[in-house]
mmCIF file of C-alpha atoms and ligand atoms in Angstrom:
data_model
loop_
_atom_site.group_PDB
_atom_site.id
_atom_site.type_symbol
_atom_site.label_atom_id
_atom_site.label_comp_id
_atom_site.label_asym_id
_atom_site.label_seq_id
_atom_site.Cartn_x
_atom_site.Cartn_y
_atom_site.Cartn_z
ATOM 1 C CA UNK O 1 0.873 -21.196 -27.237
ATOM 2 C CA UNK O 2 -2.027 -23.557 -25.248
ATOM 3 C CA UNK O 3 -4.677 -21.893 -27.949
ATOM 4 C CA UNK O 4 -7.612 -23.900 -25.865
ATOM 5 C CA UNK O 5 -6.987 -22.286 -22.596
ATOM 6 C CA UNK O 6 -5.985 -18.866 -24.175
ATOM 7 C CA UNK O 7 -9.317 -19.269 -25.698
ATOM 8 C CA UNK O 8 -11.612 -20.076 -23.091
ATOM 9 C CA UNK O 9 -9.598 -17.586 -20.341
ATOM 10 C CA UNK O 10 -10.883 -14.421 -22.902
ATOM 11 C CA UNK O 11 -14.074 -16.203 -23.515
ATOM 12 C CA UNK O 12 -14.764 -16.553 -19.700
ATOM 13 C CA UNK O 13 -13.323 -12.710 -19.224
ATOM 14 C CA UNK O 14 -15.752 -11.590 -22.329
ATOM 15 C CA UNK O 15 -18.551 -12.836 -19.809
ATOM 16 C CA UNK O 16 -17.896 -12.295 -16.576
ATOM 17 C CA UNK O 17 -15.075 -8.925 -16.191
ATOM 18 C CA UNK O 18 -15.982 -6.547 -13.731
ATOM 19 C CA UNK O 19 -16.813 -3.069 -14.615
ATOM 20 C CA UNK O 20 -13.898 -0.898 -12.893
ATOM 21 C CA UNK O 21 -12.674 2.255 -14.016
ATOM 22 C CA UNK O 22 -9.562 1.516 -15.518
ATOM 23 C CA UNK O 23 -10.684 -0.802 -17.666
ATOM 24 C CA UNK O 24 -10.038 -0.990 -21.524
ATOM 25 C CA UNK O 25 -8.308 2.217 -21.453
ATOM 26 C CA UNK O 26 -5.047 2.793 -22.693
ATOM 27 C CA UNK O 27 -4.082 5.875 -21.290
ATOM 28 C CA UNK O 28 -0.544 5.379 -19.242
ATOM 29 C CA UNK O 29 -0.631 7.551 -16.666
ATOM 30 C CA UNK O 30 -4.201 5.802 -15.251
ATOM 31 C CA UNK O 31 -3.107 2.284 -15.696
ATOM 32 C CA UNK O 32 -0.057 2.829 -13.894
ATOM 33 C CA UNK O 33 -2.285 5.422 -10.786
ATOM 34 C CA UNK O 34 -4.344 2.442 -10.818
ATOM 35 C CA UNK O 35 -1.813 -0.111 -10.404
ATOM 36 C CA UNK O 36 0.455 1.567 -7.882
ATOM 37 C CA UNK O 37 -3.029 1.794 -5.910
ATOM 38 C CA UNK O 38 -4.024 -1.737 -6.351
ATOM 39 C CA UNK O 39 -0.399 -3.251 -5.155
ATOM 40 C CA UNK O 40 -0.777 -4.332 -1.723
ATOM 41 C CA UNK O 41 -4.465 -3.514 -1.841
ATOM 42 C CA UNK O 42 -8.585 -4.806 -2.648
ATOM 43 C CA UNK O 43 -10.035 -2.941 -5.127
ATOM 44 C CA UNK O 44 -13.191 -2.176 -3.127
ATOM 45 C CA UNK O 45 -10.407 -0.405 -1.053
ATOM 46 C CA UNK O 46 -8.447 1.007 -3.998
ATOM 47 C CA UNK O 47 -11.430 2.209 -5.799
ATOM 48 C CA UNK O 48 -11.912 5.656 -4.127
ATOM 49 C CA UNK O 49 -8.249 6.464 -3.957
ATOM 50 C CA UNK O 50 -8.098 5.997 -8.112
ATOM 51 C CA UNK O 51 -10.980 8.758 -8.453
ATOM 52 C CA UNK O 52 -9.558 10.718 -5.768
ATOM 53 C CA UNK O 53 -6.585 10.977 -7.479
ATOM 54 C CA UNK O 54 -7.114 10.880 -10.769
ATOM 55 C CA UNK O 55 -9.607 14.394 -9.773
ATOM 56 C CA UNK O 56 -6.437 15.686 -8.209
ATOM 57 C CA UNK O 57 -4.300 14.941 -10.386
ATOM 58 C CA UNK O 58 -5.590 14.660 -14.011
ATOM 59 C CA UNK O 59 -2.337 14.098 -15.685
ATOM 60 C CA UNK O 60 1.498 13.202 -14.879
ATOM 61 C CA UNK O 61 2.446 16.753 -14.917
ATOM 62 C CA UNK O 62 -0.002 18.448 -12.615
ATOM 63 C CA UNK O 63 1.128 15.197 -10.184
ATOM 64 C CA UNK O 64 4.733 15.823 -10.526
ATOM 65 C CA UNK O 65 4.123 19.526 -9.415
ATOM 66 C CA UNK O 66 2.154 19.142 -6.364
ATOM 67 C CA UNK O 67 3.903 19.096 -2.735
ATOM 68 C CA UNK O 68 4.674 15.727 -1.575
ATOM 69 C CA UNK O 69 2.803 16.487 1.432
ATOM 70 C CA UNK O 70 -0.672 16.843 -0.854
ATOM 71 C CA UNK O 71 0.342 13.321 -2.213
ATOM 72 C CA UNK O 72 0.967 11.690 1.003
ATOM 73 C CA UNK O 73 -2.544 13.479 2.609
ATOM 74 C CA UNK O 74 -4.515 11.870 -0.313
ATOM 75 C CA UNK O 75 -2.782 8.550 -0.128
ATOM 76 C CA UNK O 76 -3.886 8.727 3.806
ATOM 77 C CA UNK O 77 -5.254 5.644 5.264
ATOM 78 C CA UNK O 78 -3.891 3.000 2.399
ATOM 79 C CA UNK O 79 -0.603 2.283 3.933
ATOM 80 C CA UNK O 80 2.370 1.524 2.799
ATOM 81 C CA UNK O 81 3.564 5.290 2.263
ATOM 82 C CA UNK O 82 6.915 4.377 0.209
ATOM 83 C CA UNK O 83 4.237 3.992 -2.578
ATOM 84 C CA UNK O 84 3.297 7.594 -2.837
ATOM 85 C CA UNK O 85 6.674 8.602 -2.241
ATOM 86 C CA UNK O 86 7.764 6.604 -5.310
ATOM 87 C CA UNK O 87 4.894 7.463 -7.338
ATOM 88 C CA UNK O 88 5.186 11.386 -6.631
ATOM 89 C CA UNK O 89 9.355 10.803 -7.712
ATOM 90 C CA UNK O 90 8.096 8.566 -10.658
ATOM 91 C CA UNK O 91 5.549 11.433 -12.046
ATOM 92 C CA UNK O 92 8.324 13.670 -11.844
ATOM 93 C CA UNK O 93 10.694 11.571 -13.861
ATOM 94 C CA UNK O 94 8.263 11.190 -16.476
ATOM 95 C CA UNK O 95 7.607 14.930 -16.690
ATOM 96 C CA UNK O 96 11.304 16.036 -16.566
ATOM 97 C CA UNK O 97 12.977 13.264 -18.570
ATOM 98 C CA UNK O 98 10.203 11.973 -20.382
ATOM 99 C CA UNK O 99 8.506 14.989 -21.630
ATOM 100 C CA UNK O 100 5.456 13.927 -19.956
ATOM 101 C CA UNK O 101 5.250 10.427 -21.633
ATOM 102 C CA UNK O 102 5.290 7.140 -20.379
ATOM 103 C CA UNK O 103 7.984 4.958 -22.363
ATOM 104 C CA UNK O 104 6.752 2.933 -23.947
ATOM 105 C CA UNK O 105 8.064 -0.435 -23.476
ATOM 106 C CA UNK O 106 8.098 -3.189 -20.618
ATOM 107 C CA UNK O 107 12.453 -2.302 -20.646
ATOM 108 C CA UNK O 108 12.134 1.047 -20.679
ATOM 109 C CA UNK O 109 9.544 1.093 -17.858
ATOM 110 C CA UNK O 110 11.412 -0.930 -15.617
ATOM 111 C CA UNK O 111 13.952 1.671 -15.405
ATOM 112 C CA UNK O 112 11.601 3.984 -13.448
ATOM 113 C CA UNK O 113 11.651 4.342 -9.651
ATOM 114 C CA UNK O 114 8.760 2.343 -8.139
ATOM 115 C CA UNK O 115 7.852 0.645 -11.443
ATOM 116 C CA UNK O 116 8.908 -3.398 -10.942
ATOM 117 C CA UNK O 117 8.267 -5.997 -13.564
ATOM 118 C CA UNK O 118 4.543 -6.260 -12.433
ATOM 119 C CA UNK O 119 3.575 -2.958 -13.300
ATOM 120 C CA UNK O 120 5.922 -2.602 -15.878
ATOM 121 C CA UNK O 121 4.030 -5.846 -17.870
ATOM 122 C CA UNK O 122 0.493 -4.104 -16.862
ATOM 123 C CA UNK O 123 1.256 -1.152 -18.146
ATOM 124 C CA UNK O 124 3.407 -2.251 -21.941
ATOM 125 C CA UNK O 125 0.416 -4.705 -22.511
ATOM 126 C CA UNK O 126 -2.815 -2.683 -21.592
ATOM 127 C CA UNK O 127 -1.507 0.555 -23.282
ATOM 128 C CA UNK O 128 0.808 -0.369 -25.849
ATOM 129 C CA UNK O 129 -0.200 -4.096 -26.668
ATOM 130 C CA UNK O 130 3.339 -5.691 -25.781
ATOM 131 C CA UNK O 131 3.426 -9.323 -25.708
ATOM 132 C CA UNK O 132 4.342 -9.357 -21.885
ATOM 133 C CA UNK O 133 3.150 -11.358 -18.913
ATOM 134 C CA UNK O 134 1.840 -9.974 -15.648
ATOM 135 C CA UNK O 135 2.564 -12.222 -12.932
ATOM 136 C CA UNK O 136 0.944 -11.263 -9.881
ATOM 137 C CA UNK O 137 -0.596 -13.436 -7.197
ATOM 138 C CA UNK O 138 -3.168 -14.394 -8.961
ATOM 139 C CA UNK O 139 -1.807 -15.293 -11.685
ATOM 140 C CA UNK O 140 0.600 -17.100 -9.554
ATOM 141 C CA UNK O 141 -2.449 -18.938 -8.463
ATOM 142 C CA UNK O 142 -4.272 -19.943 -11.644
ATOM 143 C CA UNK O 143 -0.854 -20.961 -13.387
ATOM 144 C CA UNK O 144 0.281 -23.108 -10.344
ATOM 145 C CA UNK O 145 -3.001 -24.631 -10.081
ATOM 146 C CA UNK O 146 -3.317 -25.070 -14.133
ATOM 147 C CA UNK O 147 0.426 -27.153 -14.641
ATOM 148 C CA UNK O 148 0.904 -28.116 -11.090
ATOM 149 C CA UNK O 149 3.811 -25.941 -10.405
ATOM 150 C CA UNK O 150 4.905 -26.480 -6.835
ATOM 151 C CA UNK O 151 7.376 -24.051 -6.749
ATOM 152 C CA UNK O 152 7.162 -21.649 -3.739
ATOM 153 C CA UNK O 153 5.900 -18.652 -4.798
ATOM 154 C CA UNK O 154 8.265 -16.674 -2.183
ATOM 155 C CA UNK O 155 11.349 -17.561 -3.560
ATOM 156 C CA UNK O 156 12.821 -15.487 -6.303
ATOM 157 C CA UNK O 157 13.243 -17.662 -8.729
ATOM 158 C CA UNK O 158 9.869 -18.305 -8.629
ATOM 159 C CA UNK O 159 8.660 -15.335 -10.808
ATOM 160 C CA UNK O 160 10.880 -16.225 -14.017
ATOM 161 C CA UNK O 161 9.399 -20.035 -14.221
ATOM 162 C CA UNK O 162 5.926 -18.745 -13.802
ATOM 163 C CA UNK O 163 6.611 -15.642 -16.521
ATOM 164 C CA UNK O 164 7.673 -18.451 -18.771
ATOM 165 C CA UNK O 165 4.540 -20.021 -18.072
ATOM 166 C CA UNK O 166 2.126 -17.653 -18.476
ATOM 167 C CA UNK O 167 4.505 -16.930 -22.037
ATOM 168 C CA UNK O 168 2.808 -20.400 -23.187
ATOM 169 C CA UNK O 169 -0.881 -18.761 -22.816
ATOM 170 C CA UNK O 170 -0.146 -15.199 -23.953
ATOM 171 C CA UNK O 171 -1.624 -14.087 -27.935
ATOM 172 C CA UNK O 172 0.816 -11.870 -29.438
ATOM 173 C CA UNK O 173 -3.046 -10.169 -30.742
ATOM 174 C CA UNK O 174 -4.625 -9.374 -27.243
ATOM 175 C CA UNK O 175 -2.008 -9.478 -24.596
ATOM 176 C CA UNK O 176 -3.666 -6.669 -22.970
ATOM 177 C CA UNK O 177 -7.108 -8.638 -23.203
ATOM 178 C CA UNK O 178 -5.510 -12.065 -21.783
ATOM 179 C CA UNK O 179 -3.625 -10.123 -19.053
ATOM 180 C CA UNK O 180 -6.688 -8.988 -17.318
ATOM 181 C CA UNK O 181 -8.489 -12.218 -18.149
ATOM 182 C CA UNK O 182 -6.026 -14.285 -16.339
ATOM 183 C CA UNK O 183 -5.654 -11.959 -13.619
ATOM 184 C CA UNK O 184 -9.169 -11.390 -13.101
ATOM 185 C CA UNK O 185 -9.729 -15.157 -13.618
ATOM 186 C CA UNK O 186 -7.563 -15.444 -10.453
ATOM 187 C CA UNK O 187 -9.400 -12.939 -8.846
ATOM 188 C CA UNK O 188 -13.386 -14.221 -9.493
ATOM 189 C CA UNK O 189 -12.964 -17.931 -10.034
ATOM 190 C CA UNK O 190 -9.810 -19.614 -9.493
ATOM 191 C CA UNK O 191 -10.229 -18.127 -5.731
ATOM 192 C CA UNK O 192 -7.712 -18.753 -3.357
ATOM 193 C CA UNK O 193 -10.217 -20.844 -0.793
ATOM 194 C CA UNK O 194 -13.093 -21.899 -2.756
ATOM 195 C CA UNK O 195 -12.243 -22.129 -6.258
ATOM 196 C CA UNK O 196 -15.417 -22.828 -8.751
ATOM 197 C CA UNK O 197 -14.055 -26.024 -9.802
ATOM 198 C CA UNK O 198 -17.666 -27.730 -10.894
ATOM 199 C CA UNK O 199 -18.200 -24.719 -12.650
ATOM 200 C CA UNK O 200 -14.405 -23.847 -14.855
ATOM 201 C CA UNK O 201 -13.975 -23.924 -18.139
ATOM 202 C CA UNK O 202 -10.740 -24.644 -17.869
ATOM 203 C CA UNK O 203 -11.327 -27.949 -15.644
ATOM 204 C CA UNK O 204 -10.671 -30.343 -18.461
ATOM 205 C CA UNK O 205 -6.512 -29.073 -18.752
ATOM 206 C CA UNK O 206 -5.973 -28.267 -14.763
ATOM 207 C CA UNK O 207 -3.589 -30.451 -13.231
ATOM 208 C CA UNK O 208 -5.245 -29.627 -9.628
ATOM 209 C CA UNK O 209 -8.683 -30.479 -10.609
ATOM 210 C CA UNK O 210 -7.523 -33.751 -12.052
ATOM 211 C CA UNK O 211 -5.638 -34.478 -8.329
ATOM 212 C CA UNK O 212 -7.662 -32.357 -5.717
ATOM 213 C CA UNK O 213 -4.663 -30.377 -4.901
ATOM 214 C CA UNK O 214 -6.463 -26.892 -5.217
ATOM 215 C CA UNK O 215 -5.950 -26.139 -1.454
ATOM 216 C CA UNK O 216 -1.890 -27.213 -1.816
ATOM 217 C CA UNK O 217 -1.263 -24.925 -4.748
ATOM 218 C CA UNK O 218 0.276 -22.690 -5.296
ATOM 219 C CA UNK O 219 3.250 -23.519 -2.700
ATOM 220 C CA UNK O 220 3.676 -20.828 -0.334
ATOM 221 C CA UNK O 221 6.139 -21.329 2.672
ATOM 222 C CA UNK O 222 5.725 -18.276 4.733
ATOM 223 C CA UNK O 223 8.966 -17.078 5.654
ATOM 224 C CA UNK O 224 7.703 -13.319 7.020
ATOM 225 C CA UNK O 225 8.647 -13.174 10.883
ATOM 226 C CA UNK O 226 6.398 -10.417 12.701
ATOM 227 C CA UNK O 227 8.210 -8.098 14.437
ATOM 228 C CA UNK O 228 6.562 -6.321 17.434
ATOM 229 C CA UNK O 229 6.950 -2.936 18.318
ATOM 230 C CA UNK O 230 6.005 -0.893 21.288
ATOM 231 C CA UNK O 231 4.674 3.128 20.558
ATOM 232 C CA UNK O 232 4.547 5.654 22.914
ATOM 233 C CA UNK O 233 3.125 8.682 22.048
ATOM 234 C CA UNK O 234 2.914 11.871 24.219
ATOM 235 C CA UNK O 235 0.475 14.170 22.760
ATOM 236 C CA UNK O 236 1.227 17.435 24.205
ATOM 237 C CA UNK O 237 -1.719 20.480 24.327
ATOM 238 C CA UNK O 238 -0.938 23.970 25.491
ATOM 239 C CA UNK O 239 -3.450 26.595 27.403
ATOM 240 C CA UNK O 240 -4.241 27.835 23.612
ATOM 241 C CA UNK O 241 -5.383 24.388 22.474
ATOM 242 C CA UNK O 242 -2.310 24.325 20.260
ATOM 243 C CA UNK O 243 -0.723 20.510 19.649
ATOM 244 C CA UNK O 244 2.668 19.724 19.358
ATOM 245 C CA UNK O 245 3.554 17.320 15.989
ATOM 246 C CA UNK O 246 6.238 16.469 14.228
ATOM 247 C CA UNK O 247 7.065 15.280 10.694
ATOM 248 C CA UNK O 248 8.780 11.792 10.636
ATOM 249 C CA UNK O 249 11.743 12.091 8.697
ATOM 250 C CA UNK O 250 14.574 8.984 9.649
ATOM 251 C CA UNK O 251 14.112 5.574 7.001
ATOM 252 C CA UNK O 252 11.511 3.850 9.279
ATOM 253 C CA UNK O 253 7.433 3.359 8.359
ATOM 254 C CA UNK O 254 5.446 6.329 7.454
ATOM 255 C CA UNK O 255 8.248 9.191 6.639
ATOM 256 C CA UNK O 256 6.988 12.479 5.625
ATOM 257 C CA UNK O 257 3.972 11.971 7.551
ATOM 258 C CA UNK O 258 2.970 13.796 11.019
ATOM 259 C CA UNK O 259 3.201 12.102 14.167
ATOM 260 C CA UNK O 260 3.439 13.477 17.970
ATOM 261 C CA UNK O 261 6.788 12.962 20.209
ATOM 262 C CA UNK O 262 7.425 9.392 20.579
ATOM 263 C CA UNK O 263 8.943 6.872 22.465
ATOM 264 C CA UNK O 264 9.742 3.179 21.165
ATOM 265 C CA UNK O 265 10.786 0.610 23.561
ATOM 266 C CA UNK O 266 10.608 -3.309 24.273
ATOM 267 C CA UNK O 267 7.222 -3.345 26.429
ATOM 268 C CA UNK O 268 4.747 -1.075 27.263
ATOM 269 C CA UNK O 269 5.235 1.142 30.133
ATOM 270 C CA UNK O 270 3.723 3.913 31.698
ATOM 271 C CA UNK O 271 5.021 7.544 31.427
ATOM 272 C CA UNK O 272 7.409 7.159 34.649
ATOM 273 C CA UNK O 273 8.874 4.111 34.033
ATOM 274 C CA UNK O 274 10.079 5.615 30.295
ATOM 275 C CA UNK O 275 13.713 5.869 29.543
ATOM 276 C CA UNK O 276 13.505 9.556 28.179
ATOM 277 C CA UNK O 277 14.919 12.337 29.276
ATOM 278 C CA UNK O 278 12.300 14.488 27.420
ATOM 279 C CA UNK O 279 9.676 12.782 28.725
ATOM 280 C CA UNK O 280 10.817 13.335 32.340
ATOM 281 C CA UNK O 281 11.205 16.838 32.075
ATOM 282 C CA UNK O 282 7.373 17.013 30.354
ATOM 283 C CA UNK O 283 6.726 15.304 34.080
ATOM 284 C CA UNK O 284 8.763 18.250 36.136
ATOM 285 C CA UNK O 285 6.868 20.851 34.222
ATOM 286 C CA UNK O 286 3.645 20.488 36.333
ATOM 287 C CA UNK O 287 1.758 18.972 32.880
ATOM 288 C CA UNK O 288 -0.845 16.979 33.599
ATOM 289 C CA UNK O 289 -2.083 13.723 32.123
ATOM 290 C CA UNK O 290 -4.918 14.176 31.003
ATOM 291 C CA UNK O 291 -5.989 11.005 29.253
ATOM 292 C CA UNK O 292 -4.398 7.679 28.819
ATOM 293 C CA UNK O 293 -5.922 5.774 26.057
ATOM 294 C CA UNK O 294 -6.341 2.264 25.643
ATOM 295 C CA UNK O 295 -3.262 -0.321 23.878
ATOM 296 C CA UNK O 296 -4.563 -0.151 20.004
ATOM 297 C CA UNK O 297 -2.772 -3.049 17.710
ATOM 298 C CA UNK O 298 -1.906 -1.898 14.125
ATOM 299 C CA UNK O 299 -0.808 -4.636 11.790
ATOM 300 C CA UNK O 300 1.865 -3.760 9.356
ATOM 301 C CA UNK O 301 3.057 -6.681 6.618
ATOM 302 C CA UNK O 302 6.058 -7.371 8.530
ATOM 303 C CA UNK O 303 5.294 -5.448 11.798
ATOM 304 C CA UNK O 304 2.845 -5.182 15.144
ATOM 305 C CA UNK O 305 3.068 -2.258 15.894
ATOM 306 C CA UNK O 306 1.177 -2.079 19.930
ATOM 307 C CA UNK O 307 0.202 2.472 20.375
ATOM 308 C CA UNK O 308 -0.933 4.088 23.491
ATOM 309 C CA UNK O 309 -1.372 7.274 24.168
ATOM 310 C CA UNK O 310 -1.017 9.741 27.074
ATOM 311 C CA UNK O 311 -2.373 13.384 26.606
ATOM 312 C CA UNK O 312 -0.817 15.814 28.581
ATOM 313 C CA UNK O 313 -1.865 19.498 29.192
ATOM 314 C CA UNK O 314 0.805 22.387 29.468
ATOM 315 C CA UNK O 315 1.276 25.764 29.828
ATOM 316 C CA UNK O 316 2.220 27.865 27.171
ATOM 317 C CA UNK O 317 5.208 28.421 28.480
ATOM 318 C CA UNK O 318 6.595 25.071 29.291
ATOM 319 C CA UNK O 319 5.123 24.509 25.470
ATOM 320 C CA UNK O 320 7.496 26.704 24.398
ATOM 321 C CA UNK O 321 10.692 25.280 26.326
ATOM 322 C CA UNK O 322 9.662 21.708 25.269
ATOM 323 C CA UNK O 323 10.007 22.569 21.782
ATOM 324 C CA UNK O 324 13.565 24.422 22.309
ATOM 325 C CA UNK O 325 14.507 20.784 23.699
ATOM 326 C CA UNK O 326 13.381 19.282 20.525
ATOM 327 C CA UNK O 327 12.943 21.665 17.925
ATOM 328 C CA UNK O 328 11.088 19.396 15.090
ATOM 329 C CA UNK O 329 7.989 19.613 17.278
ATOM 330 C CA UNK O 330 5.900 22.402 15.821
ATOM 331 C CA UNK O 331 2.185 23.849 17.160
ATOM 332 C CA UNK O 332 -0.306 23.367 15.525
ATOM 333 C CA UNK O 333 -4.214 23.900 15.907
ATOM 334 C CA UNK O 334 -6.872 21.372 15.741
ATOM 335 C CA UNK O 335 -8.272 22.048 12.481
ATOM 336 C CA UNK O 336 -4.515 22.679 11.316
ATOM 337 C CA UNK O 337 -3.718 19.419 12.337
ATOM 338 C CA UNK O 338 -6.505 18.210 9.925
ATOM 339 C CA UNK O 339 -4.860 18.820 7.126
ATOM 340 C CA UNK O 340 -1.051 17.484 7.572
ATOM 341 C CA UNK O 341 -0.764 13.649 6.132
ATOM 342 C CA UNK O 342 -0.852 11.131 8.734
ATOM 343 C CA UNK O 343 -0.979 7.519 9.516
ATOM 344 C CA UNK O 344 -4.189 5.774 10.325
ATOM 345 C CA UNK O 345 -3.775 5.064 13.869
ATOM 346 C CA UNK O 346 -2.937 9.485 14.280
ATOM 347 C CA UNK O 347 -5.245 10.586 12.803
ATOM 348 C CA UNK O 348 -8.281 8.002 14.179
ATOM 349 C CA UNK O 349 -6.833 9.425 17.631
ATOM 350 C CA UNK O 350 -7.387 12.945 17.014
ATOM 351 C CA UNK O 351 -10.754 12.671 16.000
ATOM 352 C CA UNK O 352 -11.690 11.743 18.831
ATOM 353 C CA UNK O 353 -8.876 13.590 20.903
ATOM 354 C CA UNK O 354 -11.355 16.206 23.805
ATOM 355 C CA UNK O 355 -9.342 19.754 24.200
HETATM 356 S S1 LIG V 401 -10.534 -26.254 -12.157
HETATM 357 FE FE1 LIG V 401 -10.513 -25.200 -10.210
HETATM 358 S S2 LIG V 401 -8.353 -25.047 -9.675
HETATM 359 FE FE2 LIG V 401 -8.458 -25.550 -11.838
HETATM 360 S S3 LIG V 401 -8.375 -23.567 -12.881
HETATM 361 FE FE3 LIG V 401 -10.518 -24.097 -12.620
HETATM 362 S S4 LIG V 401 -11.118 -23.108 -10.696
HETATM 363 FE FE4 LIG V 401 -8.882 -23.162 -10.732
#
């Protein structure tokens, strides 16, 4: 073990950590709520999700038994909805198999759906004190910068030479301690665009101080391609002010949560153009548009996703028929609609959708 840097890294923590909620506890269940939340996520961002949840869900148990549609509405708005699906599976795991308890080691955890070694190493070293690293970006950061690793972060292989690294620095006493030191480390000083070189303790020992490669490390060769996709979505009203939704439910972004009848194609068109033969019978049923909103642009990790809206107005009765043609769309009233889970981009619409 480096004892100097181990040394200064909880020194510099000791002084300078950040006063969050899930710190120093060692409760399972809210290191791994926070942690789920944090993946993906700032924690200025994160922050009001943890209470939110934590006041809905004070324990594993009362998580694993609510509707999945209560944990997807409260996860609302952070993306990335295969999270809450996982987490809502992984609570009931726990309960069922685990009699409520978290196992209690980094193996053991890893064996749980939506736990990966990341959270798995969080979670065995802040609440049981097991000697493990957590590697997360970060950390990637600090380490890569510290030995002048130039390994690409974004290959695979990757993670195992930089968990043997961070092995070197870990105290088999305070694991938990120097795994929130390092990571906050990354996260205060070692920044990713203006690291506080003149100002590091650890400047003496850092390869990229010593050769002013702070802006080449760590090595990260991009290799996401954006795909772009084109959202149509025909938000149909009746006479009664009633809205036709429908839960997603096919593998694609944001299943389980509502959406209205939609049409995905290769460019943006208008209504008439639209390959659908739903949408041309909506157009023989004397609806009438309404509103057509402007294109919004949604940015997914690995997606563009370019939404427009048109808003038409029906009778009841061709309401009705509509839904016989596709019988997943259900009514619903405005302040119904409220309360189903949505993506951002719905629900930001309907707040400001006019009846
Ligand atoms: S000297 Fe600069 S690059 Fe090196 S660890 Fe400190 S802040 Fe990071």
């Amino acid at each position: 073990m480096d004892n100097n840097i181990t040394l200064k890294l909880l020194n510099w923590y000791h002084h300078n950590q950040r006063d969050l909620p899930w710190r120093n506890i060692r409760d399972p269940y809210r290191i791994w709520l926070s942690e789920i939340i944090l993946q993906q996520t700032r924690v200025q961002q994160g922050l009001p999700y943890y209470e939110k949840f934590i006041e809905a869900f004070p324990t594993v148990q009362v998580l694993a038994a609510a509707p999945e549609q209560e944990v997807l509405r409260l996860w609302q708005g952070l993306g990335y909805y295969s999270r809450a699906r996982n987490l809502h599976s992984c609570a009931k795991t726990v309960t069922e198999q685990h009699r409520g308890h978290f196992p209690a080691s980094y193996k053991e955890l890893l064996k749980l759906k939506g736990i990966g070694p990341y959270t798995a190493a969080a979670i065995a070293s802040f609440a049981f004190k097991e000697k493990v690293p957590v590697v997360d970006g970060n950390v990637y950061r600090v380490l890569s910068r510290l030995f002048g690793i130039t390994t690409d972060i974004t290959q695979p292989s990757a993670y195992k030479e930089f968990f043997s690294a961070a092995l070197r620095l870990i105290p088999a006493e305070q694991p938990d301690l120097f795994n929130q030191a390092i990571m906050e480390f990354g996260a205060m000083h070692c920044t990713p665009y203006k690291p506080l070189c003149l100002y590091c303790p650890l400047q003496e020992a850092c390869y990229a101080y010593e050769h002013g490669l702070q802006k080449e490390l760590p090595v990260k060769k991009s290799r996401i391609k954006v795909k772009q996709r084109y959202f149509h979505y025909f938000v149909i009203s009746s006479d009664d002010e009633k809205i036709l939704m429908r839960r997603r439910e096919k593998k694609d972004i944001w299943e389980g949560l509502y959406d209205f009848y939609l049409v995905e194609s290769g460019k943006m068109e208008s209504p008439e153009t639209i390959n659908s033969p739903f949408v041309q019978q909506l157009l023989l049923k004397n609806s009438i548009l309404v509103n057509e909103s402007a294109e919004y642009r949604h940015q997914l990790t690995h997606q563009r996703l370019h939404v427009k809206f048109f808003h038409f107005k029906c009778s009841n009765q061709a309401v009705q028929e509509l839904r016989q043609e596709i019988p997943e769309l259900e009514e619903f009233t405005p302040e119904e609609t409220g309360e189903l889970p949505k993506p951002v981009v719905i629900k930001n619409y309907l707040d400001k959708l006019i009846f």
